[in-house]
Tab-separated table of C-alpha atoms and ligand atoms in Angstrom:
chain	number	residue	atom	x	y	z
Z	4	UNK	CA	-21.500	8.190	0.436
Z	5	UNK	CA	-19.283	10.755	2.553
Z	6	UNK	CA	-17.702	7.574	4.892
Z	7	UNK	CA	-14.767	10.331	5.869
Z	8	UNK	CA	-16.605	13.769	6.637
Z	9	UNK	CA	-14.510	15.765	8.908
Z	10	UNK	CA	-11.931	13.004	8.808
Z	11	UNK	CA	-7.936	14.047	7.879
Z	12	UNK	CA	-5.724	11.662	6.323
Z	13	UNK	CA	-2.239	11.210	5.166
Z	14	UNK	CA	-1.562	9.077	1.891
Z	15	UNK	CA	1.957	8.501	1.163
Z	16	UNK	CA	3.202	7.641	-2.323
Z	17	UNK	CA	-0.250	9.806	-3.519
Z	18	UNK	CA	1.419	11.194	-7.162
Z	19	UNK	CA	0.293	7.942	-9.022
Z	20	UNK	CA	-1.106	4.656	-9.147
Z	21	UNK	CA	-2.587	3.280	-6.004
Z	22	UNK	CA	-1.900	6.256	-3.804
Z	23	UNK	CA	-3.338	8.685	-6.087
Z	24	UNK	CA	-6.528	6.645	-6.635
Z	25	UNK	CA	-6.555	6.221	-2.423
Z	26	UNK	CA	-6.492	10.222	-2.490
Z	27	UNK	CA	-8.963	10.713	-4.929
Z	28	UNK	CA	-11.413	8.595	-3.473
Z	29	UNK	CA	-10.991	9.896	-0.106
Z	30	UNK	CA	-11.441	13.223	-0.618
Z	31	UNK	CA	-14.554	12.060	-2.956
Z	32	UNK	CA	-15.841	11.157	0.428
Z	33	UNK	CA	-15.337	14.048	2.550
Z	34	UNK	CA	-11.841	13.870	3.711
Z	35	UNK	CA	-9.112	16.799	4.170
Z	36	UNK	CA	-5.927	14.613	2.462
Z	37	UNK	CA	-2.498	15.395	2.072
Z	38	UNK	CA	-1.130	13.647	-1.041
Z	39	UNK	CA	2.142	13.714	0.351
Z	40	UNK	CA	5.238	12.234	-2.545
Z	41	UNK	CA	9.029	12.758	-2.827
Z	42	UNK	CA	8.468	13.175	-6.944
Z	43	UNK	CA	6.797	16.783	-6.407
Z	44	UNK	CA	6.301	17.605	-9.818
Z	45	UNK	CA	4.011	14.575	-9.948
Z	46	UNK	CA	2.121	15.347	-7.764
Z	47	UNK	CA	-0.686	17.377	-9.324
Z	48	UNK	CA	-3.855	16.645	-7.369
Z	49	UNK	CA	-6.652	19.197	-8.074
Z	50	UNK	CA	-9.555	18.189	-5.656
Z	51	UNK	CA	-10.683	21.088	-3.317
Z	52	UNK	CA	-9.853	18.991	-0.316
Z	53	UNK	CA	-6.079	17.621	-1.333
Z	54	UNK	CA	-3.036	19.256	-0.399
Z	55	UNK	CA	-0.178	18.259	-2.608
Z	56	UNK	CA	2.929	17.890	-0.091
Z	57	UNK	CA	6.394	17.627	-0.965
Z	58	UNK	CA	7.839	14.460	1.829
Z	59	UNK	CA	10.539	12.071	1.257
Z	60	UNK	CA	9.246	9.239	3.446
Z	61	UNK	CA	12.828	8.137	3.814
Z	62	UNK	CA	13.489	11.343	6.116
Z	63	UNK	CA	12.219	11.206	9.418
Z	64	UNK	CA	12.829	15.089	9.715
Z	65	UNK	CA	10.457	15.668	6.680
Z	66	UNK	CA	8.177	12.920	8.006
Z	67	UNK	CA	8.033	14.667	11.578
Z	68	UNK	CA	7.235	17.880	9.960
Z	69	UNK	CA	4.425	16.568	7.154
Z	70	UNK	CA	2.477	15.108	10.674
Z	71	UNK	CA	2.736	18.476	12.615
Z	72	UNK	CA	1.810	20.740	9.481
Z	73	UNK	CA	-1.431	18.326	8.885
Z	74	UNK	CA	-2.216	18.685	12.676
Z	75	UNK	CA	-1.379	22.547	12.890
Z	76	UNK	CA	-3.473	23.435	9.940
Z	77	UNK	CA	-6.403	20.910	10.339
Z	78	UNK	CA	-6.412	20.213	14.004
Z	79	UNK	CA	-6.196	16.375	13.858
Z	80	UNK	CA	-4.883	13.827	12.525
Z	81	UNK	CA	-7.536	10.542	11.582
Z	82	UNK	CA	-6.407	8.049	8.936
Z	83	UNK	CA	-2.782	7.402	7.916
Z	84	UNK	CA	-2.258	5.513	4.762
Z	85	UNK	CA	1.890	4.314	4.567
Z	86	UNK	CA	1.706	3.430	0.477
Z	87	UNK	CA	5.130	4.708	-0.651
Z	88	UNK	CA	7.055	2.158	-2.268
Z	89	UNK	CA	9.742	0.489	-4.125
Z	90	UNK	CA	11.419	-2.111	-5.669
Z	91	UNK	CA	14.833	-3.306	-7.272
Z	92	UNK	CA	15.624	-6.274	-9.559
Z	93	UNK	CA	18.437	-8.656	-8.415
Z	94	UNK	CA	19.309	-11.668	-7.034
Z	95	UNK	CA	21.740	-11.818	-4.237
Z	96	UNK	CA	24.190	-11.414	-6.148
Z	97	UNK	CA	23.455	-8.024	-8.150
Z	98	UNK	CA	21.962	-6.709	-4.648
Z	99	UNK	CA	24.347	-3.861	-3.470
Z	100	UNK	CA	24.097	-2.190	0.234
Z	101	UNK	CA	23.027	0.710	-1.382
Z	102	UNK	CA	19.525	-1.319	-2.499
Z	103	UNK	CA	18.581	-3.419	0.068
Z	104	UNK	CA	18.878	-0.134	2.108
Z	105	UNK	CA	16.782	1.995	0.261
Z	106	UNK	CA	14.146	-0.350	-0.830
Z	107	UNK	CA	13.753	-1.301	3.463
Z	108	UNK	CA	13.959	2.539	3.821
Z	109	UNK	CA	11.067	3.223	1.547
Z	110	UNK	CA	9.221	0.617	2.228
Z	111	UNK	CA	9.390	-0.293	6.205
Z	112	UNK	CA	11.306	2.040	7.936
Z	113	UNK	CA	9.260	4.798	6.466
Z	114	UNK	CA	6.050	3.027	8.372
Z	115	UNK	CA	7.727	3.433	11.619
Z	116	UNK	CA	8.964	7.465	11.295
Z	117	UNK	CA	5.014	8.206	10.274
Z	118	UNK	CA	3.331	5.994	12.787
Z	119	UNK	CA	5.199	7.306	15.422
Z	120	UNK	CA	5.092	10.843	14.290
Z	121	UNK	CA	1.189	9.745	14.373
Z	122	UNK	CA	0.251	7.790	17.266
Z	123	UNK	CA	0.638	10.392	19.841
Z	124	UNK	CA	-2.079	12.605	17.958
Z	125	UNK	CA	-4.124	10.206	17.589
Z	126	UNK	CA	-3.807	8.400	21.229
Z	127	UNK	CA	-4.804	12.329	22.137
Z	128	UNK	CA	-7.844	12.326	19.899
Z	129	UNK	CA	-9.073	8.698	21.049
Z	130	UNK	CA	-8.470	6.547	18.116
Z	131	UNK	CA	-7.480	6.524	14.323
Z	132	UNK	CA	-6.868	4.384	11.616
Z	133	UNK	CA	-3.429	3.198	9.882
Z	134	UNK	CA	-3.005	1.084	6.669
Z	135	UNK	CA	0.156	-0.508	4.849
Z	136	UNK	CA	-0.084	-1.266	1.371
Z	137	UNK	CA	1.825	-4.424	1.355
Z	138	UNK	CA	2.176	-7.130	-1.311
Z	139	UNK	CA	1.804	-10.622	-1.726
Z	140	UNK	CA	5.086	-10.473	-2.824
Z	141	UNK	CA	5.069	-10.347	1.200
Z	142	UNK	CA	3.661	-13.633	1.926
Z	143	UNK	CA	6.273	-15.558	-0.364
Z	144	UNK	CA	8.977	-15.613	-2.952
Z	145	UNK	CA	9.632	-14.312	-6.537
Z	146	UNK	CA	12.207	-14.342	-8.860
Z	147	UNK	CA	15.148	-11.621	-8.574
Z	148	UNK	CA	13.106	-9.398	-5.991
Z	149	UNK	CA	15.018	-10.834	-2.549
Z	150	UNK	CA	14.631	-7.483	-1.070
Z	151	UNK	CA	11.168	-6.515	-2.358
Z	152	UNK	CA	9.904	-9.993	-0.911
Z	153	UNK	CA	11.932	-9.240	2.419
Z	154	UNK	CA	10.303	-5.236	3.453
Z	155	UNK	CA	7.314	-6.417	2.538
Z	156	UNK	CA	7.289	-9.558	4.705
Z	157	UNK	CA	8.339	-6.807	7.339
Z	158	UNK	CA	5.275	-4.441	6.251
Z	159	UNK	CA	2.786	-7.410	6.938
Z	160	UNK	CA	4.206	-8.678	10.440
Z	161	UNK	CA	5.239	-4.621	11.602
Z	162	UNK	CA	0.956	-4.443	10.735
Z	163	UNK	CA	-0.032	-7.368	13.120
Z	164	UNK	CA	2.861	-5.612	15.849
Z	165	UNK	CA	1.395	-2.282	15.744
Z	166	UNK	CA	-1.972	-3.553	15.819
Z	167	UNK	CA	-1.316	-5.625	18.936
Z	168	UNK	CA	0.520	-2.740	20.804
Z	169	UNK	CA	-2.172	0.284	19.163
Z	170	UNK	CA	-5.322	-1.893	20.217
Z	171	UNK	CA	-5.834	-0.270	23.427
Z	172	UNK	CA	-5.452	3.263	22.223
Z	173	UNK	CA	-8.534	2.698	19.853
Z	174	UNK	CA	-5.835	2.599	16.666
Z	175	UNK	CA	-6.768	0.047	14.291
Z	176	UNK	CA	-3.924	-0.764	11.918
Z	177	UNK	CA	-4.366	-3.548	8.871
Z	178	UNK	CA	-2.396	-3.599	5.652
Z	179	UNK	CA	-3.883	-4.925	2.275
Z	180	UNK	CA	-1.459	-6.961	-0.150
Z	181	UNK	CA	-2.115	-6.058	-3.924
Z	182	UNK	CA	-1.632	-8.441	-6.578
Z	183	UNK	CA	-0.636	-7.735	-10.295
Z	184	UNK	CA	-1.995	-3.765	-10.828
Z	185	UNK	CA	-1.086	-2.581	-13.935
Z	186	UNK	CA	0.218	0.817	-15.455
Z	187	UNK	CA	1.217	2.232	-11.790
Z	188	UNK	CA	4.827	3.678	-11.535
Z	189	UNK	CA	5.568	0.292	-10.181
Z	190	UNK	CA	4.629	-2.049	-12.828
Z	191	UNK	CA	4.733	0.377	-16.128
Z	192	UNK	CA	7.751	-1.557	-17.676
Z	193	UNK	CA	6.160	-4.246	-18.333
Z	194	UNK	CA	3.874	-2.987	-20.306
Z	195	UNK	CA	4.132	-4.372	-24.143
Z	196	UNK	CA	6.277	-7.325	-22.633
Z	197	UNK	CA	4.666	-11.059	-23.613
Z	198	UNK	CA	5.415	-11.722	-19.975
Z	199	UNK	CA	1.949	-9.433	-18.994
Z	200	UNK	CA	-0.089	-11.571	-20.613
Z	201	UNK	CA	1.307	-14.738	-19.426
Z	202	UNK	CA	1.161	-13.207	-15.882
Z	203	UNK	CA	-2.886	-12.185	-16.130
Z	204	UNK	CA	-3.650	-15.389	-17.426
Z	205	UNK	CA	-2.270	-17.322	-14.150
Z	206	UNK	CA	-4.077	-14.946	-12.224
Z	207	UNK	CA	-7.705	-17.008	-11.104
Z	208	UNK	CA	-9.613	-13.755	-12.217
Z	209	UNK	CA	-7.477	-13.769	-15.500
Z	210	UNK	CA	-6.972	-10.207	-15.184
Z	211	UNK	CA	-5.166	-7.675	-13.228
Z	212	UNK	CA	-6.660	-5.279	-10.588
Z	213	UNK	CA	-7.311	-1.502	-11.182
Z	214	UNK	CA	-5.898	1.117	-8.524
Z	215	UNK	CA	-9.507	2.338	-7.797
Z	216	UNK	CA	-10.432	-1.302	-6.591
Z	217	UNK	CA	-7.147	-1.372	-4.609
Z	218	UNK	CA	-8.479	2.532	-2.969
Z	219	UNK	CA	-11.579	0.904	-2.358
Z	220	UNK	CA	-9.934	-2.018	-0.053
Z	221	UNK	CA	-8.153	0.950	1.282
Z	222	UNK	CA	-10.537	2.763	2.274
Z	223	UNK	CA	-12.668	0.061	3.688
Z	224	UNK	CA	-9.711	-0.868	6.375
Z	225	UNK	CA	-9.530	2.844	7.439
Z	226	UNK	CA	-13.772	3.006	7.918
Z	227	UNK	CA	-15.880	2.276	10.726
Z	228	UNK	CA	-17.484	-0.309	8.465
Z	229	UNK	CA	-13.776	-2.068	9.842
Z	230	UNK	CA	-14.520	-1.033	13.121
Z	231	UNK	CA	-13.759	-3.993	14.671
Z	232	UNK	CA	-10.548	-5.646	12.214
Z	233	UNK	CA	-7.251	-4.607	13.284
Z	234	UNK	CA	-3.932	-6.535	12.431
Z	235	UNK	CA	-5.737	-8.084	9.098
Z	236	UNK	CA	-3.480	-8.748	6.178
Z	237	UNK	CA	-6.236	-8.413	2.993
Z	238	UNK	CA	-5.335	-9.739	0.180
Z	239	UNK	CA	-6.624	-7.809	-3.212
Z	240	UNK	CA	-5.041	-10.263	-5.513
Z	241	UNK	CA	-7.478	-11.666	-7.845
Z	242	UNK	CA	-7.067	-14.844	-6.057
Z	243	UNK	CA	-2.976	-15.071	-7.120
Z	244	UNK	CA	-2.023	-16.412	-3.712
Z	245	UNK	CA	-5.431	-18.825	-2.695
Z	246	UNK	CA	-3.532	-21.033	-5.503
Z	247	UNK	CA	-1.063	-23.464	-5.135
Z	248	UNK	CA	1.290	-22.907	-8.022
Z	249	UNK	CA	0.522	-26.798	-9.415
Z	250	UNK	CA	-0.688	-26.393	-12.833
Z	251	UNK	CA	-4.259	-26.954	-13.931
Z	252	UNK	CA	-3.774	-30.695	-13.544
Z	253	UNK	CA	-7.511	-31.079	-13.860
Z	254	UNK	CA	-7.760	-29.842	-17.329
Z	255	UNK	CA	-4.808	-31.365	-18.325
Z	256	UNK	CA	-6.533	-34.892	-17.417
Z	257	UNK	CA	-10.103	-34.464	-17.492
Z	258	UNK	CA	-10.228	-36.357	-21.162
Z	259	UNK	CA	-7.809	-38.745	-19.621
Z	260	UNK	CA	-10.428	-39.264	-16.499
Z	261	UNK	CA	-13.703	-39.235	-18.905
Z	262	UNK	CA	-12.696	-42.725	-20.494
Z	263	UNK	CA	-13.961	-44.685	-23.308
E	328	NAI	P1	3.874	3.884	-7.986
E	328	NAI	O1	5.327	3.863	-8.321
E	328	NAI	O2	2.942	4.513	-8.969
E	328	NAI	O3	3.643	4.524	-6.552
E	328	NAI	C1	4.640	4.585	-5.571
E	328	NAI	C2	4.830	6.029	-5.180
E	328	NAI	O4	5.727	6.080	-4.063
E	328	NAI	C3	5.469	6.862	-6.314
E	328	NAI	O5	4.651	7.995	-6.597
E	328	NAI	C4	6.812	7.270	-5.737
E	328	NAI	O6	7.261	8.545	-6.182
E	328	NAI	C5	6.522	7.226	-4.237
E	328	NAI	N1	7.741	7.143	-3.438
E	328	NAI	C6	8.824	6.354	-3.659
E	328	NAI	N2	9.788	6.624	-2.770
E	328	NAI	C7	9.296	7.589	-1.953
E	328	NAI	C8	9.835	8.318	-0.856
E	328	NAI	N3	11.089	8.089	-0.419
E	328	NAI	N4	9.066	9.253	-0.257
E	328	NAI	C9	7.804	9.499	-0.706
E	328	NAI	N5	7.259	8.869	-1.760
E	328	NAI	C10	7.999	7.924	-2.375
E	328	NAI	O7	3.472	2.355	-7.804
E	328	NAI	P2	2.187	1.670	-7.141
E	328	NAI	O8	2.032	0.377	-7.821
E	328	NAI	O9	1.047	2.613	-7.101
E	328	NAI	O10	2.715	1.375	-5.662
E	328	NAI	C11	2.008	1.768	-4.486
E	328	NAI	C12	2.220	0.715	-3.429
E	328	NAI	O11	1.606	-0.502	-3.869
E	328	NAI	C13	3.688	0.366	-3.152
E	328	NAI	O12	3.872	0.203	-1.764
E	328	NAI	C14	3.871	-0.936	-3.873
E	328	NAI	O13	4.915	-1.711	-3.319
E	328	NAI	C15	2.518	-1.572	-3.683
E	328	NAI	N6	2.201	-2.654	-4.598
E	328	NAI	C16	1.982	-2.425	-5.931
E	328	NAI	C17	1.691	-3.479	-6.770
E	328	NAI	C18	1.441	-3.311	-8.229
E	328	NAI	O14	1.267	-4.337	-8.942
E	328	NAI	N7	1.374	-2.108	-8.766
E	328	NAI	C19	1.596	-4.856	-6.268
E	328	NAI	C20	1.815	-4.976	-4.853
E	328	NAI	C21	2.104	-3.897	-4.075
């Protein structure tokens, strides 16, 4: 399948985990891709269609710059994939300025500098596609991550605001909200920790999810098969946030309920 022949795209956070799968199966399928990353001697992407590109997200400058060079060399610019991201431990106390900055820098404000530097080429071109990697650590609360939980709240309603602004210009924005995905950059360190398997088994697919089947959701936003979905928040959790939280209260009184 070649769903991105003659298609350019930008993936941001492309040396590892999720943004390196999103690059890999991209240009798989026919697209010209910067793999753009602030960690440049990560960033070793091989494919005859990837350009590795050196871009702190944080900079609007670089940002600015990484959009022009993309539309300079390649002419346009179609698919824009905002990905970068980070996270700090904490609770309100142990948050400094310096980390609640950074982590809304990396993860929000970054969305804005490249989807501005963006929209105007593709407003000229007719259309394009954007798409946030949020989190469901967007759509509610977890322990010690205040200001993870609060940029990427931000990343899911900035989608649905762009969307509803970009809908008339033919530019479809959507994010999609991973779950647990292990062995990225993100979630390495916990790795070997008893609190893995503990988290896996309250997932409802008992298992994590793989950064190709997060590229695929990805890539399925910025298609025409999603032609018609703009300001969607997809969850690609395994079915972590369709649940409650209660326990399995059913198991626990099924004997209970089966009488004598
Ligand atoms: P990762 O750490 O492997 O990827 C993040 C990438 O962003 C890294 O390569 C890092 O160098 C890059 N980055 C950080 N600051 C940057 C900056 N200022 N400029 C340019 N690049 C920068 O981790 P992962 O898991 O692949 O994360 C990708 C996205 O997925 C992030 O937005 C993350 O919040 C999100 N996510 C990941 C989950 C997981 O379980 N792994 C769960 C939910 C969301």
């Amino acid at each position: 399948m070649m769903r991105f022949e003659g298609k350019t795209a930008i993936v941001t956070g492309a040396a590892g985990g999720i943004g390196a799968a999103i690059v890999r199966l991209l240009a798989t399928e026919g697209a010209e891709v910067f793999a753009a990353d602030v960690n440049e001697d990560a960033l070793r992407h091989d494919a005859r269609r990837v350009t590795n590109y050196a871009c702190d997200v944080t900079s609007n400058d670089q940002v600015e710059a990484m959009v022009s060079r993309m539309v300079d060399s390649h002419g346009r610019l179609d698919l824009l994939f905002n990905n970068a991201g980070t996270g700090k431990m904490g609770d309100i106390t142990e948050t400094t300025d310096e980390d609640w900055e950074r982590v809304f820098k990396v993860n929000i404000t970054s969305i804005m500098y490249a989807s501005r530097a963006a929209v105007p080429h593709m407003r000229r071109q007719g259309g394009g596609a954007i798409v946030n990697t949020g989190s469901v650590s967007g759509i509610g609360g977890d322990y010690g991550f205040g200001a993870y939980n609060a940029s990427k709240g931000a990343v899911i309603n900035y989608t649905r605001a762009l969307a509803v602004d970009l809908g008339c210009d033919n530019i479809r924005v959507n994010a999609f909200c991973p779950g647990f995905i292990p062995r990225t950059g993100l979630t390495n360190g916990l790795e070997g920790l008893p609190v893995r398997d503990i988290f896996e088994s309250m997932i409802p697919m008992r298992r994590g999810g793989t950064t190709e089947e997060m590229a695929n959701v990805a890539a399925f936003l910025a298609s025409d098969a999603a032609s018609y979905v703009t300001g969607a928040i997809l969850m690609a959790d395994g079915g972590m946030t369709a649940h409650t939280g209660q326990p399995n209260l059913w198991a626990a009184t099924r004997e209970l309920m089966a009488g004598p």
